[in-house]
Amino acid sequence: MRALALGVDLGGTNARAAVVDRDSGEIVASHKEPLRDRAPEAVVAIVVHAIREATGAAGISPDACGGVGVGVAGQVLGSTGVVINAPNLGWRDVPFGRLLEGALGIPVTVANDLSVAAWGEKRFGAAKGLEDVVLVFVGSGVGSGLILGGRLHSGAQGVAGEFGHVKVRPLRPETAIRRCGCGQLSCLEAYVSGVNVAARVREDLAAGVPTLVGERVKGDLSRVNASAIDDAFSAGDPYAIARWEENGELLGTAIANLVTILNPARVILGGGVILGCPNLARLVTRHFEEQVLRASARGLSVERAWLGDDAGVIGAAVLA
Ligand SMILES: [Zn+2]
């Protein structure tokens, strides 16, 4: 009989639950549910529903897995299950683990979404067999997951690897200091995440700054995203080139600093902004290679994430 585990990926727009084979990492059944309401009690009900759908499809009951792991896009306080800050959910200090445990009646483990994704890659993906690996994610948000000495590194308060919130300074005169969703000023994420770079470009378009990005989205500001900027870069648009040169240097430098401090064997890249924007990725690579300490880069490999969007549910399941 297969050993099954239960994982949940709780993002800003969806909750996805999956029943996962503990030994192979294979997803046996999964169910995705939109977050119609982000109030904690409503999210608990949505997650419980997603879990019941996924376990039902697998022909088991939730308690057959012995517990559930949840990866949340936010800062999680150690093993308490308390979500300290999840800007996409609008949560501050929500005891999500306790609430979900009360509703489900089985043990709940809550961790940061990128920590669980890194653990998924360690068990079944691009970090398998390696002791020291950093997963860097650049998508709607920015973050990292750290595997150090073969273990998931979570830090004294459980919030290690909050890479999106390291502070940077804009490199170009036209770039103002920006406020991050976490409330602080000048976090890396405030400049380079998909959500934030799109917001910046929308502001500039609304102010009449000339750029091909406006034509690429046919004047519909809601369609501005990182891909549209990358397309405009390919067409030689000076504005798009300026955005990507700045963001490529900010990201490449920050990743170089992370590698210089931690000396991983591998950097795993994930997220649509870095994987789906080849012009940006090339600039990130160039600045990374220029700035990383030579000794830290010896033997280092850079690899795309293998598990993609499944890393979260798989990692959460096997972490539980
Ligand atoms: Zn921040």
Tab-separated table of N, CA and C in Angstrom, residues 34-156:
chain	number	residue	atom	x	y	z
A	34	PRO	N	-10.705	28.765	-5.833
A	34	PRO	CA	-10.394	30.195	-5.742
A	34	PRO	C	-10.730	30.765	-4.365
A	35	LEU	N	-9.956	31.768	-3.937
A	35	LEU	CA	-10.243	32.413	-2.649
A	35	LEU	C	-11.255	33.532	-2.896
A	36	ARG	N	-12.526	33.189	-2.741
A	36	ARG	CA	-13.573	34.196	-2.966
A	36	ARG	C	-13.552	35.244	-1.869
A	37	ASP	N	-13.051	34.854	-0.710
A	37	ASP	CA	-13.039	35.725	0.463
A	37	ASP	C	-11.714	35.434	1.171
A	38	ARG	N	-10.989	36.486	1.601
A	38	ARG	CA	-9.682	36.262	2.207
A	38	ARG	C	-9.697	36.372	3.736
A	39	ALA	N	-10.876	36.532	4.321
A	39	ALA	CA	-10.951	36.527	5.794
A	39	ALA	C	-10.487	35.153	6.276
A	40	PRO	N	-9.714	35.096	7.391
A	40	PRO	CA	-9.141	33.822	7.822
A	40	PRO	C	-10.162	32.686	7.944
A	41	GLU	N	-11.327	32.956	8.532
A	41	GLU	CA	-12.321	31.888	8.716
A	41	GLU	C	-12.811	31.376	7.360
A	42	ALA	N	-12.992	32.313	6.403
A	42	ALA	CA	-13.454	31.923	5.076
A	42	ALA	C	-12.384	31.087	4.376
A	43	VAL	N	-11.116	31.484	4.529
A	43	VAL	CA	-10.029	30.733	3.889
A	43	VAL	C	-9.939	29.330	4.494
A	44	VAL	N	-10.133	29.224	5.815
A	44	VAL	CA	-10.126	27.898	6.452
A	44	VAL	C	-11.194	27.016	5.813
A	45	ALA	N	-12.391	27.562	5.617
A	45	ALA	CA	-13.482	26.775	5.028
A	45	ALA	C	-13.139	26.361	3.591
A	46	ILE	N	-12.517	27.270	2.847
A	46	ILE	CA	-12.142	26.965	1.458
A	46	ILE	C	-11.071	25.872	1.419
A	47	VAL	N	-10.085	25.982	2.330
A	47	VAL	CA	-9.006	24.980	2.375
A	47	VAL	C	-9.575	23.618	2.774
A	48	VAL	N	-10.471	23.607	3.755
A	48	VAL	CA	-11.087	22.335	4.182
A	48	VAL	C	-11.831	21.707	3.010
A	49	HIS	N	-12.545	22.550	2.255
A	49	HIS	CA	-13.283	22.039	1.095
A	49	HIS	C	-12.314	21.449	0.058
A	50	ALA	N	-11.230	22.176	-0.220
A	50	ALA	CA	-10.250	21.694	-1.210
A	50	ALA	C	-9.641	20.374	-0.767
A	51	ILE	N	-9.363	20.252	0.550
A	51	ILE	CA	-8.796	19.012	1.089
A	51	ILE	C	-9.788	17.864	0.941
A	52	ARG	N	-11.053	18.123	1.248
A	52	ARG	CA	-12.060	17.047	1.143
A	52	ARG	C	-12.242	16.609	-0.309
A	53	GLU	N	-12.187	17.584	-1.244
A	53	GLU	CA	-12.306	17.232	-2.668
A	53	GLU	C	-11.116	16.374	-3.111
A	54	ALA	N	-9.899	16.790	-2.709
A	54	ALA	CA	-8.690	16.070	-3.147
A	54	ALA	C	-8.644	14.668	-2.543
A	55	THR	N	-8.940	14.572	-1.233
A	55	THR	CA	-8.893	13.251	-0.593
A	55	THR	C	-10.027	12.372	-1.119
A	56	GLY	N	-11.189	12.974	-1.370
A	56	GLY	CA	-12.318	12.219	-1.942
A	56	GLY	C	-11.931	11.627	-3.290
A	57	ALA	N	-11.265	12.444	-4.122
A	57	ALA	CA	-10.854	11.971	-5.450
A	57	ALA	C	-9.821	10.848	-5.341
A	58	ALA	N	-9.051	10.863	-4.230
A	58	ALA	CA	-8.042	9.806	-4.028
A	58	ALA	C	-8.638	8.592	-3.326
A	59	GLY	N	-9.901	8.709	-2.935
A	59	GLY	CA	-10.574	7.594	-2.278
A	59	GLY	C	-10.151	7.360	-0.837
A	60	ILE	N	-9.726	8.438	-0.168
A	60	ILE	CA	-9.318	8.307	1.239
A	60	ILE	C	-9.982	9.411	2.054
A	61	SER	N	-9.878	9.317	3.388
A	61	SER	CA	-10.350	10.414	4.229
A	61	SER	C	-9.116	11.219	4.661
A	62	PRO	N	-9.300	12.515	5.013
A	62	PRO	CA	-8.127	13.341	5.374
A	62	PRO	C	-7.278	12.726	6.477
A	63	ASP	N	-7.901	12.070	7.485
A	63	ASP	CA	-7.079	11.550	8.593
A	63	ASP	C	-6.243	10.337	8.192
A	64	ALA	N	-6.490	9.768	6.995
A	64	ALA	CA	-5.658	8.649	6.533
A	64	ALA	C	-4.213	9.089	6.305
A	65	CYS	N	-4.007	10.417	6.104
A	65	CYS	CA	-2.649	10.925	5.851
A	65	CYS	C	-1.928	11.294	7.145
A	66	GLY	N	-2.652	11.345	8.255
A	66	GLY	CA	-2.022	11.622	9.543
A	66	GLY	C	-1.731	13.088	9.809
A	67	GLY	N	-1.932	13.946	8.824
A	67	GLY	CA	-1.672	15.372	9.016
A	67	GLY	C	-1.632	16.059	7.678
A	68	VAL	N	-1.531	17.383	7.729
A	68	VAL	CA	-1.477	18.144	6.482
A	68	VAL	C	-0.416	19.238	6.595
A	69	GLY	N	0.332	19.434	5.518
A	69	GLY	CA	1.294	20.533	5.460
A	69	GLY	C	0.728	21.642	4.591
A	70	VAL	N	0.941	22.889	5.024
A	70	VAL	CA	0.425	24.027	4.264
A	70	VAL	C	1.560	25.008	3.988
A	71	GLY	N	1.754	25.361	2.730
A	71	GLY	CA	2.690	26.421	2.373
A	71	GLY	C	1.908	27.697	2.133
A	72	VAL	N	2.267	28.764	2.852
A	72	VAL	CA	1.544	30.033	2.753
A	72	VAL	C	2.471	31.105	2.194
A	73	ALA	N	1.966	31.914	1.270
A	73	ALA	CA	2.744	33.025	0.734
A	73	ALA	C	2.800	34.138	1.771
A	74	GLY	N	3.700	33.986	2.736
A	74	GLY	CA	3.818	34.981	3.792
A	74	GLY	C	4.817	34.531	4.835
A	75	GLN	N	4.980	35.342	5.857
A	75	GLN	CA	5.928	35.023	6.927
A	75	GLN	C	5.218	34.216	8.002
A	76	VAL	N	5.832	33.095	8.367
A	76	VAL	CA	5.215	32.175	9.317
A	76	VAL	C	6.121	32.065	10.537
A	77	LEU	N	5.531	32.215	11.730
A	77	LEU	CA	6.317	32.195	12.967
A	77	LEU	C	6.652	30.760	13.371
A	78	GLY	N	7.895	30.363	13.117
A	78	GLY	CA	8.408	29.059	13.520
A	78	GLY	C	7.418	27.944	13.283
A	79	SER	N	7.234	27.077	14.302
A	79	SER	CA	6.336	25.931	14.148
A	79	SER	C	4.979	26.217	14.778
A	80	THR	N	4.670	27.500	15.065
A	80	THR	CA	3.424	27.842	15.759
A	80	THR	C	2.216	27.830	14.835
A	81	GLY	N	2.449	27.894	13.520
A	81	GLY	CA	1.325	27.979	12.589
A	81	GLY	C	0.743	29.372	12.478
A	82	VAL	N	1.384	30.359	13.138
A	82	VAL	CA	0.892	31.739	13.070
A	82	VAL	C	1.483	32.437	11.843
A	83	VAL	N	0.616	32.976	10.999
A	83	VAL	CA	1.058	33.747	9.838
A	83	VAL	C	1.230	35.197	10.297
A	84	ILE	N	2.497	35.637	10.356
A	84	ILE	CA	2.795	36.971	10.885
A	84	ILE	C	2.330	38.050	9.917
A	85	ASN	N	2.630	37.841	8.628
A	85	ASN	CA	2.310	38.863	7.625
A	85	ASN	C	2.194	38.182	6.265
A	86	ALA	N	1.017	38.276	5.683
A	86	ALA	CA	0.810	37.747	4.329
A	86	ALA	C	0.096	38.835	3.532
A	87	PRO	N	0.910	39.722	2.879
A	87	PRO	CA	0.315	40.884	2.211
A	87	PRO	C	-0.761	40.515	1.183
A	88	ASN	N	-0.552	39.403	0.419
A	88	ASN	CA	-1.535	39.047	-0.614
A	88	ASN	C	-2.870	38.596	-0.031
A	89	LEU	N	-2.827	38.131	1.223
A	89	LEU	CA	-4.063	37.710	1.877
A	89	LEU	C	-4.598	38.823	2.783
A	90	GLY	N	-3.763	39.833	3.023
A	90	GLY	CA	-4.152	40.900	3.953
A	90	GLY	C	-4.147	40.430	5.404
A	91	TRP	N	-3.293	39.448	5.721
A	91	TRP	CA	-3.276	38.881	7.081
A	91	TRP	C	-2.106	39.429	7.894
A	92	ARG	N	-2.389	39.709	9.160
A	92	ARG	CA	-1.350	39.992	10.158
A	92	ARG	C	-1.659	39.134	11.386
A	93	ASP	N	-0.653	38.370	11.840
A	93	ASP	CA	-0.779	37.568	13.064
A	93	ASP	C	-2.045	36.714	13.095
A	94	VAL	N	-2.237	35.920	12.078
A	94	VAL	CA	-3.392	35.014	12.001
A	94	VAL	C	-2.946	33.613	12.430
A	95	PRO	N	-3.598	33.047	13.477
A	95	PRO	CA	-3.200	31.697	13.945
A	95	PRO	C	-3.776	30.624	13.025
A	96	PHE	N	-3.337	30.632	11.787
A	96	PHE	CA	-3.969	29.809	10.758
A	96	PHE	C	-3.870	28.313	11.066
A	97	GLY	N	-2.705	27.865	11.560
A	97	GLY	CA	-2.526	26.447	11.866
A	97	GLY	C	-3.565	25.967	12.870
A	98	ARG	N	-3.769	26.755	13.935
A	98	ARG	CA	-4.731	26.367	14.985
A	98	ARG	C	-6.161	26.366	14.425
A	99	LEU	N	-6.494	27.388	13.612
A	99	LEU	CA	-7.842	27.468	13.028
A	99	LEU	C	-8.121	26.261	12.130
A	100	LEU	N	-7.119	25.899	11.301
A	100	LEU	CA	-7.332	24.792	10.364
A	100	LEU	C	-7.390	23.453	11.116
A	101	GLU	N	-6.545	23.338	12.159
A	101	GLU	CA	-6.565	22.119	12.970
A	101	GLU	C	-7.930	21.928	13.628
A	102	GLY	N	-8.499	23.049	14.116
A	102	GLY	CA	-9.818	22.998	14.746
A	102	GLY	C	-10.887	22.526	13.767
A	103	ALA	N	-10.766	22.960	12.524
A	103	ALA	CA	-11.781	22.610	11.521
A	103	ALA	C	-11.603	21.202	10.974
A	104	LEU	N	-10.352	20.725	10.935
A	104	LEU	CA	-10.067	19.435	10.295
A	104	LEU	C	-9.936	18.274	11.277
A	105	GLY	N	-9.447	18.604	12.477
A	105	GLY	CA	-9.238	17.548	13.472
A	105	GLY	C	-8.019	16.690	13.226
A	106	ILE	N	-7.075	17.162	12.387
A	106	ILE	CA	-5.806	16.450	12.205
A	106	ILE	C	-4.668	17.469	12.335
A	107	PRO	N	-3.438	17.009	12.668
A	107	PRO	CA	-2.330	17.950	12.863
A	107	PRO	C	-2.024	18.740	11.584
A	108	VAL	N	-1.712	20.038	11.777
A	108	VAL	CA	-1.425	20.936	10.654
A	108	VAL	C	-0.028	21.533	10.837
A	109	THR	N	0.784	21.491	9.799
A	109	THR	CA	2.095	22.139	9.798
A	109	THR	C	2.047	23.276	8.791
A	110	VAL	N	2.376	24.496	9.225
A	110	VAL	CA	2.333	25.651	8.323
A	110	VAL	C	3.753	26.166	8.123
A	111	ALA	N	4.108	26.469	6.879
A	111	ALA	CA	5.434	27.021	6.585
A	111	ALA	C	5.325	27.981	5.408
A	112	ASN	N	6.350	28.743	5.216
A	112	ASN	CA	6.418	29.673	4.082
A	112	ASN	C	6.369	28.901	2.763
A	113	ASP	N	5.692	29.467	1.768
A	113	ASP	CA	5.495	28.742	0.502
A	113	ASP	C	6.810	28.410	-0.204
A	114	LEU	N	7.801	29.291	-0.110
A	114	LEU	CA	9.056	29.004	-0.812
A	114	LEU	C	9.925	28.030	-0.035
A	115	SER	N	9.777	28.020	1.285
A	115	SER	CA	10.472	26.993	2.065
A	115	SER	C	9.945	25.618	1.688
A	116	VAL	N	8.627	25.479	1.582
A	116	VAL	CA	8.088	24.160	1.234
A	116	VAL	C	8.437	23.803	-0.210
A	117	ALA	N	8.464	24.806	-1.100
A	117	ALA	CA	8.848	24.530	-2.495
A	117	ALA	C	10.295	24.046	-2.556
A	118	ALA	N	11.179	24.678	-1.763
A	118	ALA	CA	12.580	24.246	-1.732
A	118	ALA	C	12.671	22.807	-1.223
A	119	TRP	N	11.837	22.484	-0.237
A	119	TRP	CA	11.852	21.126	0.311
A	119	TRP	C	11.343	20.119	-0.726
A	120	GLY	N	10.333	20.528	-1.500
A	120	GLY	CA	9.844	19.674	-2.589
A	120	GLY	C	10.945	19.411	-3.610
A	121	GLU	N	11.704	20.469	-3.973
A	121	GLU	CA	12.811	20.308	-4.929
A	121	GLU	C	13.919	19.437	-4.335
A	122	LYS	N	14.120	19.550	-3.022
A	122	LYS	CA	15.147	18.732	-2.348
A	122	LYS	C	14.767	17.248	-2.388
A	123	ARG	N	13.503	16.956	-2.129
A	123	ARG	CA	13.086	15.553	-2.086
A	123	ARG	C	12.965	14.932	-3.472
A	124	PHE	N	12.388	15.698	-4.434
A	124	PHE	CA	12.030	15.070	-5.713
A	124	PHE	C	12.458	15.866	-6.948
A	125	GLY	N	13.179	16.961	-6.787
A	125	GLY	CA	13.428	17.827	-7.934
A	125	GLY	C	14.879	18.202	-8.111
A	126	ALA	N	15.106	19.465	-8.443
A	126	ALA	CA	16.422	19.952	-8.861
A	126	ALA	C	17.438	20.024	-7.716
A	127	ALA	N	16.997	19.828	-6.479
A	127	ALA	CA	17.927	19.876	-5.339
A	127	ALA	C	18.197	18.486	-4.766
A	128	LYS	N	17.641	17.453	-5.415
A	128	LYS	CA	17.780	16.085	-4.896
A	128	LYS	C	19.255	15.698	-4.773
A	129	GLY	N	19.619	15.149	-3.633
A	129	GLY	CA	20.985	14.678	-3.436
A	129	GLY	C	21.975	15.766	-3.068
A	130	LEU	N	21.535	17.029	-3.021
A	130	LEU	CA	22.445	18.129	-2.688
A	130	LEU	C	22.181	18.608	-1.253
A	131	GLU	N	23.244	19.034	-0.587
A	131	GLU	CA	23.118	19.431	0.819
A	131	GLU	C	22.865	20.932	0.989
A	132	ASP	N	23.386	21.722	0.049
A	132	ASP	CA	23.304	23.181	0.186
A	132	ASP	C	22.777	23.791	-1.110
A	133	VAL	N	21.541	24.265	-1.051
A	133	VAL	CA	20.861	24.755	-2.248
A	133	VAL	C	20.010	25.965	-1.882
A	134	VAL	N	19.998	26.968	-2.749
A	134	VAL	CA	19.022	28.051	-2.556
A	134	VAL	C	18.067	28.069	-3.750
A	135	LEU	N	16.787	28.181	-3.424
A	135	LEU	CA	15.749	28.360	-4.437
A	135	LEU	C	15.393	29.841	-4.442
A	136	VAL	N	15.541	30.473	-5.585
A	136	VAL	CA	15.181	31.893	-5.708
A	136	VAL	C	13.965	31.990	-6.619
A	137	PHE	N	12.928	32.618	-6.119
A	137	PHE	CA	11.676	32.713	-6.857
A	137	PHE	C	11.394	34.177	-7.205
A	138	VAL	N	11.161	34.430	-8.500
A	138	VAL	CA	10.768	35.768	-8.935
A	138	VAL	C	9.515	35.626	-9.788
A	139	GLY	N	8.375	35.852	-9.170
A	139	GLY	CA	7.104	35.763	-9.876
A	139	GLY	C	6.262	36.954	-9.470
A	140	SER	N	5.013	36.700	-9.078
A	140	SER	CA	4.202	37.822	-8.585
A	140	SER	C	4.869	38.432	-7.352
A	141	GLY	N	5.533	37.605	-6.545
A	141	GLY	CA	6.352	38.081	-5.431
A	141	GLY	C	7.795	37.641	-5.644
A	142	VAL	N	8.629	37.907	-4.636
A	142	VAL	CA	10.044	37.494	-4.689
A	142	VAL	C	10.371	36.830	-3.356
A	143	GLY	N	11.077	35.702	-3.407
A	143	GLY	CA	11.454	35.058	-2.154
A	143	GLY	C	12.493	33.994	-2.394
A	144	SER	N	12.859	33.312	-1.315
A	144	SER	CA	13.808	32.213	-1.466
A	144	SER	C	13.504	31.135	-0.447
A	145	GLY	N	13.988	29.932	-0.727
A	145	GLY	CA	13.941	28.825	0.219
A	145	GLY	C	15.356	28.314	0.366
A	146	LEU	N	15.769	28.014	1.590
A	146	LEU	CA	17.162	27.675	1.851
A	146	LEU	C	17.288	26.245	2.378
A	147	ILE	N	18.064	25.444	1.682
A	147	ILE	CA	18.428	24.112	2.187
A	147	ILE	C	19.903	24.201	2.560
A	148	LEU	N	20.193	24.067	3.854
A	148	LEU	CA	21.576	24.188	4.322
A	148	LEU	C	21.932	22.942	5.120
A	149	GLY	N	23.042	22.313	4.772
A	149	GLY	CA	23.432	21.081	5.459
A	149	GLY	C	22.373	19.994	5.323
A	150	GLY	N	21.646	19.992	4.192
A	150	GLY	CA	20.653	18.949	3.951
A	150	GLY	C	19.319	19.183	4.628
A	151	ARG	N	19.216	20.287	5.378
A	151	ARG	CA	17.968	20.570	6.101
A	151	ARG	C	17.367	21.883	5.646
A	152	LEU	N	16.065	21.991	5.788
A	152	LEU	CA	15.394	23.245	5.511
A	152	LEU	C	15.802	24.244	6.592
A	153	HIS	N	16.371	25.381	6.177
A	153	HIS	CA	16.801	26.377	7.149
A	153	HIS	C	15.698	27.403	7.348
A	154	SER	N	15.155	27.474	8.570
A	154	SER	CA	14.046	28.413	8.766
A	154	SER	C	14.401	29.568	9.699
A	155	GLY	N	15.529	29.490	10.406
A	155	GLY	CA	15.933	30.623	11.237
A	155	GLY	C	15.287	30.616	12.610
A	156	ALA	N	15.735	31.541	13.478
A	156	ALA	CA	15.293	31.574	14.876
A	156	ALA	C	13.792	31.803	14.994
